[in-house]
PDB file of C-alpha atoms in Angstrom:
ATOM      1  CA  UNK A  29     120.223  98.096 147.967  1.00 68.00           C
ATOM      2  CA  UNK A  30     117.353  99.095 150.251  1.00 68.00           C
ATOM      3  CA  UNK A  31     113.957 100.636 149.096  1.00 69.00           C
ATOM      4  CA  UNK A  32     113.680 103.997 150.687  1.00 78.00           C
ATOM      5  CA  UNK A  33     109.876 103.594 151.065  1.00 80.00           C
ATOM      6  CA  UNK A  34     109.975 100.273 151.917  1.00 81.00           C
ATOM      7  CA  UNK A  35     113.055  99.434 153.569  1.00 80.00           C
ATOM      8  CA  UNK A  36     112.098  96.110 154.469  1.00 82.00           C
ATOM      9  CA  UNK A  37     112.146  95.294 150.534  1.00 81.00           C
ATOM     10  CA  UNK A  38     116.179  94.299 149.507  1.00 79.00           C
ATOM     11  CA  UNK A  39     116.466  95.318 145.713  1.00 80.00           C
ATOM     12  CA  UNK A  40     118.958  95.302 143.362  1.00 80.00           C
ATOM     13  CA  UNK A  41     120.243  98.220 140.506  1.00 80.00           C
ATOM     14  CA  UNK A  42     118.405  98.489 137.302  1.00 81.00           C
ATOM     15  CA  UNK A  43     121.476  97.112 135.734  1.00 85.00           C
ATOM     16  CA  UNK A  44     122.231  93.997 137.701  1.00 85.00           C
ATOM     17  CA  UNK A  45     118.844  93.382 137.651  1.00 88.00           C
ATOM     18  CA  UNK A  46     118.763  93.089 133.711  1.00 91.00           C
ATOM     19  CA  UNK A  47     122.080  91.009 134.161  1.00 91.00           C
ATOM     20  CA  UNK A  48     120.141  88.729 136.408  1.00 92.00           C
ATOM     21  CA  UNK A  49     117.856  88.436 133.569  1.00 94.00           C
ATOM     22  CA  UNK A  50     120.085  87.936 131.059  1.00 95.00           C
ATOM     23  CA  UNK A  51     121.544  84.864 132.972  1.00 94.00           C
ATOM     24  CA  UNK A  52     118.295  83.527 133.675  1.00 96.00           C
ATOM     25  CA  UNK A  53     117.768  83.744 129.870  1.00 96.00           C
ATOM     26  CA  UNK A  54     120.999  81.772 128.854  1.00 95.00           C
ATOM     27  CA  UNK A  55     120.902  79.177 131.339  1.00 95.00           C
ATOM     28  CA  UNK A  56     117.473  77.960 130.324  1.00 94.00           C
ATOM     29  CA  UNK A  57     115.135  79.014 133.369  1.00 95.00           C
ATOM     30  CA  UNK A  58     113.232  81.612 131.804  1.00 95.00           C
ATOM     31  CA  UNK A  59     111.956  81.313 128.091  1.00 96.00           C
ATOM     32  CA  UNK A  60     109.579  82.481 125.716  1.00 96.00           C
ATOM     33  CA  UNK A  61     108.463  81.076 122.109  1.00 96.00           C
ATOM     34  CA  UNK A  62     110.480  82.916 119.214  1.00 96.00           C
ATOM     35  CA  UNK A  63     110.535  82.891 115.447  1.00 95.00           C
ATOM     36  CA  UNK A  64     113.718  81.746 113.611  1.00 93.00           C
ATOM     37  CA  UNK A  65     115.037  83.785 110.619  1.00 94.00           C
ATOM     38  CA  UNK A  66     117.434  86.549 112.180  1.00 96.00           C
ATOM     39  CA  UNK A  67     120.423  84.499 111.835  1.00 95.00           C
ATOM     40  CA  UNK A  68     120.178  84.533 115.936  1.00 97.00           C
ATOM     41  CA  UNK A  69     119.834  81.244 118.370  1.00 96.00           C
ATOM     42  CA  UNK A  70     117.026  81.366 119.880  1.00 97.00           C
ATOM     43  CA  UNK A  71     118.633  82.164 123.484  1.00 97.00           C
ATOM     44  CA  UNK A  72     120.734  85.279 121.668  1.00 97.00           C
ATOM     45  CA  UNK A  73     117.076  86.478 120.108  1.00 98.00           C
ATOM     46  CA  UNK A  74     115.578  86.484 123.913  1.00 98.00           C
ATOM     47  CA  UNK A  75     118.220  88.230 124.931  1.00 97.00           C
ATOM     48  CA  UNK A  76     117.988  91.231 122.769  1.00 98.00           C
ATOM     49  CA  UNK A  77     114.420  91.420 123.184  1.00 98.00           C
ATOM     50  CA  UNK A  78     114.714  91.383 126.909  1.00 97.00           C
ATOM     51  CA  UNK A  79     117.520  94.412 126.515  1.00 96.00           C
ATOM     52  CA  UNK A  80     115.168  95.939 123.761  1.00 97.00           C
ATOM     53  CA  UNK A  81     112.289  95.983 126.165  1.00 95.00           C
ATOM     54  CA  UNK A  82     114.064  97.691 129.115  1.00 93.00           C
ATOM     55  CA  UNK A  83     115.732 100.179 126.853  1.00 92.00           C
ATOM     56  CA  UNK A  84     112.467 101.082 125.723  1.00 91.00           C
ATOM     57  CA  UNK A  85     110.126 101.400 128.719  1.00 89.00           C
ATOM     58  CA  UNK A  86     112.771 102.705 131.032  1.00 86.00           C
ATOM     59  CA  UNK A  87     115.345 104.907 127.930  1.00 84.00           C
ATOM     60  CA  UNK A  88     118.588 103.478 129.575  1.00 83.00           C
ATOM     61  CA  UNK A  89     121.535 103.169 127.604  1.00 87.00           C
ATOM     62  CA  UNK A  90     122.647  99.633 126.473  1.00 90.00           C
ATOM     63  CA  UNK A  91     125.947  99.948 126.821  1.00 89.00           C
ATOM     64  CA  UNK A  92     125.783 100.919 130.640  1.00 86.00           C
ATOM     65  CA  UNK A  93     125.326  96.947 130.965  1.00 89.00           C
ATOM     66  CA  UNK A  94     129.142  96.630 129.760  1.00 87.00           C
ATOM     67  CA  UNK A  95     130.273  98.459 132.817  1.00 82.00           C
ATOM     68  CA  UNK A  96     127.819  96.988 135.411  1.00 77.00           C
ATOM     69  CA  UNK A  97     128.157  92.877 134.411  1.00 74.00           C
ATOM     70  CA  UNK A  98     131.631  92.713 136.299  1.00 74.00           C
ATOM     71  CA  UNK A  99     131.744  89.032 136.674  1.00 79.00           C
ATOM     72  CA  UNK A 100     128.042  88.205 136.497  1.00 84.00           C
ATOM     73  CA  UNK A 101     128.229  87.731 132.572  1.00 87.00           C
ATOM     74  CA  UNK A 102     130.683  87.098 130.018  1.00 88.00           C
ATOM     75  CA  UNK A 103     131.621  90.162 128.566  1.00 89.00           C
ATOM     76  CA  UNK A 104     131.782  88.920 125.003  1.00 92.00           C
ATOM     77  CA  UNK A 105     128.547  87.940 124.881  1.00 93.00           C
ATOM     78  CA  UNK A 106     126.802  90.992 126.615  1.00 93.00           C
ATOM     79  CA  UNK A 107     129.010  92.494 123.778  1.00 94.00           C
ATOM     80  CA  UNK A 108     127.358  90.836 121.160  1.00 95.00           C
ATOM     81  CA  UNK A 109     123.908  91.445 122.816  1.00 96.00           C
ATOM     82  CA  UNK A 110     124.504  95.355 123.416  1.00 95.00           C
ATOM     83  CA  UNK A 111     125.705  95.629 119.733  1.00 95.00           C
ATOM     84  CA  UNK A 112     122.827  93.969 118.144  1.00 97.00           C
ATOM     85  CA  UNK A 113     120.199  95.943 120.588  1.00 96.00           C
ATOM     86  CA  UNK A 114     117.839  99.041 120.099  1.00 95.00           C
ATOM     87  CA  UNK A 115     115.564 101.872 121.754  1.00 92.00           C
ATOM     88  CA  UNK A 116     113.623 101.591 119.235  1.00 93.00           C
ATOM     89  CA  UNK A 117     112.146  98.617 119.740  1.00 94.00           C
ATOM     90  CA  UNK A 118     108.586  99.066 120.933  1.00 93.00           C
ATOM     91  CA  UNK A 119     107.525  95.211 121.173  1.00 95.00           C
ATOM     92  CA  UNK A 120     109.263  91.648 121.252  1.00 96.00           C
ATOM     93  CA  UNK A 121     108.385  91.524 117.578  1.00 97.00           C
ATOM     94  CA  UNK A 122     109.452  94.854 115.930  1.00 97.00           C
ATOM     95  CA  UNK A 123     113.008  93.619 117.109  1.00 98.00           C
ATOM     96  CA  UNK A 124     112.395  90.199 115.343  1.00 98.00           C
ATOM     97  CA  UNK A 125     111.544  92.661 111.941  1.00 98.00           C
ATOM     98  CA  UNK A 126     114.878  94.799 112.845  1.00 98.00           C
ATOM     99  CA  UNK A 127     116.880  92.075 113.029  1.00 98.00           C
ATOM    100  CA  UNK A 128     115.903  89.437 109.973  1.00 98.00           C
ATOM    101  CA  UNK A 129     116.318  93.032 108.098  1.00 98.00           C
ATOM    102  CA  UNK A 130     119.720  93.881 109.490  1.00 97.00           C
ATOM    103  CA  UNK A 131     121.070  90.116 108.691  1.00 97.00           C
ATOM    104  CA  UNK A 132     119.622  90.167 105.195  1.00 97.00           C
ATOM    105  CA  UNK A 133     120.262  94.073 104.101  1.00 97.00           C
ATOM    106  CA  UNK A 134     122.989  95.098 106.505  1.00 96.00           C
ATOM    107  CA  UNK A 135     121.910  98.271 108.570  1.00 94.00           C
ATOM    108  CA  UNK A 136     119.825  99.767 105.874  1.00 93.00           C
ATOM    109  CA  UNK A 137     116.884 100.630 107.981  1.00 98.00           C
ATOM    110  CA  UNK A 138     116.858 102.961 111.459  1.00 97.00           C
ATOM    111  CA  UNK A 139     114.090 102.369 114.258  1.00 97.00           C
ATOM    112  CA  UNK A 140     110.997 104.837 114.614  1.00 96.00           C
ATOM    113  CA  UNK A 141     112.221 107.773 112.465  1.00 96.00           C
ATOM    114  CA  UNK A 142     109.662 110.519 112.416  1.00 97.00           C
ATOM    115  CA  UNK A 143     108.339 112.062 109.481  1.00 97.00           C
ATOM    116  CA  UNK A 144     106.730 115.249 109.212  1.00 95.00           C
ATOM    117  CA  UNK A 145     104.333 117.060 107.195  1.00 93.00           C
ATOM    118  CA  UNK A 146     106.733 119.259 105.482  1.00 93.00           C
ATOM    119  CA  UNK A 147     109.223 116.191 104.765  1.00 92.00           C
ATOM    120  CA  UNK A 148     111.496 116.703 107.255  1.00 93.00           C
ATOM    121  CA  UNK A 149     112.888 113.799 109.062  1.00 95.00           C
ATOM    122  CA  UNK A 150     114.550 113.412 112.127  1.00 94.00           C
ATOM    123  CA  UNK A 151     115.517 110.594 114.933  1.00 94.00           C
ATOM    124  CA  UNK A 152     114.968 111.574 117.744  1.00 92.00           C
ATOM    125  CA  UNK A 153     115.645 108.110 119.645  1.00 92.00           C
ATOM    126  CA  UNK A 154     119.028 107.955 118.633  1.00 90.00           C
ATOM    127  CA  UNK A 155     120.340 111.370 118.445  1.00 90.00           C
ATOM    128  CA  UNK A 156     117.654 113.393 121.142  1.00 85.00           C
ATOM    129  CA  UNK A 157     116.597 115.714 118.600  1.00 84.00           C
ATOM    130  CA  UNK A 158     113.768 117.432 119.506  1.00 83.00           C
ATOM    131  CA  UNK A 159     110.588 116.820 116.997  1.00 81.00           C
ATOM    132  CA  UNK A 160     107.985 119.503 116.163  1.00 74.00           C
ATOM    133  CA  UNK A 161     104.436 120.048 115.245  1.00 81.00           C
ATOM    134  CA  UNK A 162     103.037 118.484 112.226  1.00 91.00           C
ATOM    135  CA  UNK A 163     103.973 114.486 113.059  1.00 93.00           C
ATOM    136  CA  UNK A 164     102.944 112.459 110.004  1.00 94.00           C
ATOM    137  CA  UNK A 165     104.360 109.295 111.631  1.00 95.00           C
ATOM    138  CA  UNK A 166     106.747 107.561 113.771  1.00 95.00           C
ATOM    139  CA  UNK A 167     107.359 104.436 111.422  1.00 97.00           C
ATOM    140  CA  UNK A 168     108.853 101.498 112.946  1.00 97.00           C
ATOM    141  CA  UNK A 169     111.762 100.985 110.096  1.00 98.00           C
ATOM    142  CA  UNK A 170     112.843 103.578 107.616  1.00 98.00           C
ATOM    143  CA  UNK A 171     114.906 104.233 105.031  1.00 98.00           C
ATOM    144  CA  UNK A 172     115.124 108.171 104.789  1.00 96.00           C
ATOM    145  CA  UNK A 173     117.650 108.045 101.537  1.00 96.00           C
ATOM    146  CA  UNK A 174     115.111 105.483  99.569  1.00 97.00           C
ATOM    147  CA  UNK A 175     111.794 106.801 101.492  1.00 98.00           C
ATOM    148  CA  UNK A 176     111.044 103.313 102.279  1.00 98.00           C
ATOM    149  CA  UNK A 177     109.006 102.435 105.978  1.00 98.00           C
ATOM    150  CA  UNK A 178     108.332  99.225 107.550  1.00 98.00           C
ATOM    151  CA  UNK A 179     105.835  98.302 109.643  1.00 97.00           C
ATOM    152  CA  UNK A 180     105.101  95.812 111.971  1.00 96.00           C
ATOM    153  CA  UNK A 181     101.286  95.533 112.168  1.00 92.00           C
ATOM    154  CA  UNK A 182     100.380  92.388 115.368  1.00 83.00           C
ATOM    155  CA  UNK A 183      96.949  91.732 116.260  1.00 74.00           C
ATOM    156  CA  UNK A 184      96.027  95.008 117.431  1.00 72.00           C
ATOM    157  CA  UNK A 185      95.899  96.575 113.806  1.00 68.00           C
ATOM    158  CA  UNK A 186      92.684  94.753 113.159  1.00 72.00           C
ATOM    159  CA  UNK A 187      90.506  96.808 115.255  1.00 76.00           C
ATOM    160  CA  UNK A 188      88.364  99.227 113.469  1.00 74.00           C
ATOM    161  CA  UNK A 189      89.796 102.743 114.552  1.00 72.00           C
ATOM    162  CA  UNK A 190      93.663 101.118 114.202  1.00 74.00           C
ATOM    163  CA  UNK A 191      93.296 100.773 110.954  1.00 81.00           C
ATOM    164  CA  UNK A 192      91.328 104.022 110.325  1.00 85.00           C
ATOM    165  CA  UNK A 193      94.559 105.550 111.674  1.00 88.00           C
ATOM    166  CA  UNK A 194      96.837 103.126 109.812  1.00 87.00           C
ATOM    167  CA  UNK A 195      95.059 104.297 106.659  1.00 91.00           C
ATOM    168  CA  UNK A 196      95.402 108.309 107.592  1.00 93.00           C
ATOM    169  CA  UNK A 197      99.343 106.951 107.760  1.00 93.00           C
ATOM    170  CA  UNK A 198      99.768 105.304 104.501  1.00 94.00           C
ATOM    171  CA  UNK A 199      98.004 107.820 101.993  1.00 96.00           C
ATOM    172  CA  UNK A 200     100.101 110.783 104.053  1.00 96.00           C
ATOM    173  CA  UNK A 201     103.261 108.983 104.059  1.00 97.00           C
ATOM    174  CA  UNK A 202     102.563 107.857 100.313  1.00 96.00           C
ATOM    175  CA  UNK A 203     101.307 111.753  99.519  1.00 96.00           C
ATOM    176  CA  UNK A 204     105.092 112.448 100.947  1.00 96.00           C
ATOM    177  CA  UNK A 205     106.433 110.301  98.297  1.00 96.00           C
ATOM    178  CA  UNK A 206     107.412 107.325 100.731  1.00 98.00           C
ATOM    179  CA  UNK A 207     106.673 103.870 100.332  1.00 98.00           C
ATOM    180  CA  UNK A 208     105.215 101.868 103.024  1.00 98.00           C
ATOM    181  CA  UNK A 209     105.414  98.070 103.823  1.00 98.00           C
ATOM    182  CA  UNK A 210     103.261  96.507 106.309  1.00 96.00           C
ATOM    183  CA  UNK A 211     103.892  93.667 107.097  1.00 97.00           C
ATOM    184  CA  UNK A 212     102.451  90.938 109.416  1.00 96.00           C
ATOM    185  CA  UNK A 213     103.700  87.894 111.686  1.00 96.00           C
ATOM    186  CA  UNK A 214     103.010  85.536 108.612  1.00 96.00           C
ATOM    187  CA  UNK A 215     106.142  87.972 106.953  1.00 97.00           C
ATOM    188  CA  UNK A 216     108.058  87.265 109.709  1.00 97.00           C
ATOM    189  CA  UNK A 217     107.595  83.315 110.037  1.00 97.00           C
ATOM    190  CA  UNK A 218     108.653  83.117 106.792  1.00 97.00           C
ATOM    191  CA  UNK A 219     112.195  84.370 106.093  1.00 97.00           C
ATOM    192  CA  UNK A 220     111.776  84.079 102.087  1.00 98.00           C
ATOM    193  CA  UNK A 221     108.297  86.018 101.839  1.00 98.00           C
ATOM    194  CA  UNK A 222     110.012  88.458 104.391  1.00 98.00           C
ATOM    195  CA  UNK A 223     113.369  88.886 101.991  1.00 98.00           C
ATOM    196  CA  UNK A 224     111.230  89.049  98.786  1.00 98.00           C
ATOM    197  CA  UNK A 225     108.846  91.740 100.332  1.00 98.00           C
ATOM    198  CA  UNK A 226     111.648  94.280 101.671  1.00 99.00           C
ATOM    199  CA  UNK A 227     114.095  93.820  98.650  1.00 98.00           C
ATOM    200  CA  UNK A 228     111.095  94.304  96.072  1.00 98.00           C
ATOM    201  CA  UNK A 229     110.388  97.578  98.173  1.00 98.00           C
ATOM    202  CA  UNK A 230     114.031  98.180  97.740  1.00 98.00           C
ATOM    203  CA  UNK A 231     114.357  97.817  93.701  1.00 98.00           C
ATOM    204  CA  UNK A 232     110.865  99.782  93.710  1.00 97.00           C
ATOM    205  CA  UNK A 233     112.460 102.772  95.510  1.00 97.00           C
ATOM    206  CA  UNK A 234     115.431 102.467  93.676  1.00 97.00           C
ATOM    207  CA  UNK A 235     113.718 102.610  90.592  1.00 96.00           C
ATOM    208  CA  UNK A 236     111.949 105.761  91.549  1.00 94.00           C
ATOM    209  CA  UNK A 237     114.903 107.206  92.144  1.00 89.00           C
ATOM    210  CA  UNK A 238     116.307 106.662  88.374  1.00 85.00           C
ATOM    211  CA  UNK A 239     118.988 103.879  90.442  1.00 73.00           C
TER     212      UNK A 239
END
């Protein structure tokens, strides 16, 4: 392909280019430091976070990367990848939390549902359902039939007016009757902490619920 504003500049698709990625990722060239715990090798985890990322910034489908591979990467693997991936995703480690949840609690939870101030819930990543006024939160995780939210809160939580807003969050969402977890990279670096968190969030909604 040729960039129509600067034609001396060869580029390739979207697609490919995430391919290109991909096999960059699996050979070894390209790596990053992850966290263990979502039942993933560490190549596999890159790879959904790379896919997680685009999907995110630039709201492609997944899936188109089934039809574009052709022979650039085996199928059954991009397969795997596509099928494990999200929009939802806003950062490498919000799709570390998705997936240690998915491997311990099957797919319990569904990425940045929006709750409202009159209760309502909707999803608008995954269905493109419009949201309206009166936004109580986009939550990373949620569970709309127990009313249970994680959150991922990284570095950037600490500063003064993030948590001011955190804290607006968590007594509207509790107000709501939901129950919020936030939880923090030492959660994720430890898979049993992580597991005994979420589930005791689980019997607690449960509980509420006369379960």
């Amino acid at each position: 392909m040729v960039d129509p504003q600067i034609p001396e500049l060869k580029v390739t698709p979207p697609t490919l280019t995430i391919i290109q990625c991909l096999r960059s990722l699996r050979s070894g060239e390209h790596a990053w430091q992850v966290l263990p715990g979502t039942g993933l090798d560490e190549r596999k985890l890159r790879a959904v976070q790379l896919v997680d990322a685009m999907a995110h910034l630039f709201g492609f489908d997944p899936t188109r990367l089934l039809g574009a591979c052709g022979d650039f990467y085996c199928r059954d693997d991009l397969r795997r990848i596509v099928s494990l991936s999200d929009r939802g995703a806003e950062s490498p480690m919000e799709t570390v939390m998705r997936l240690m949840a998915k491997d311990m609690f099957g797919d319990f939870f569904t990425s940045q549902l929006v709750i409202s101030q009159d209760g309502s819930v909707s999803d608008p990543v995954h269905t493109g359902e419009r949201v309206g006024r009166g936004i109580v939160a986009r939550v990373d995780l949620g569970c709309e039939e127990l009313k249970l939210v994680l959150q991922y809160d990284g570095s950037g939580h600490l500063e003064r007016s993030r948590r001011d807003s955190d804290s607006k969050v968590s007594t509207e969402l509790a107000n709501l009757g939901w129950h919020e977890l936030r939880l923090t990279y030492g959660h994720l670096k430890d898979r049993d902490l992580f597991y005994s968190t979420v589930a005791g969030g689980i019997a607690l909604c449960r509980s509420r619920q006369g379960r």
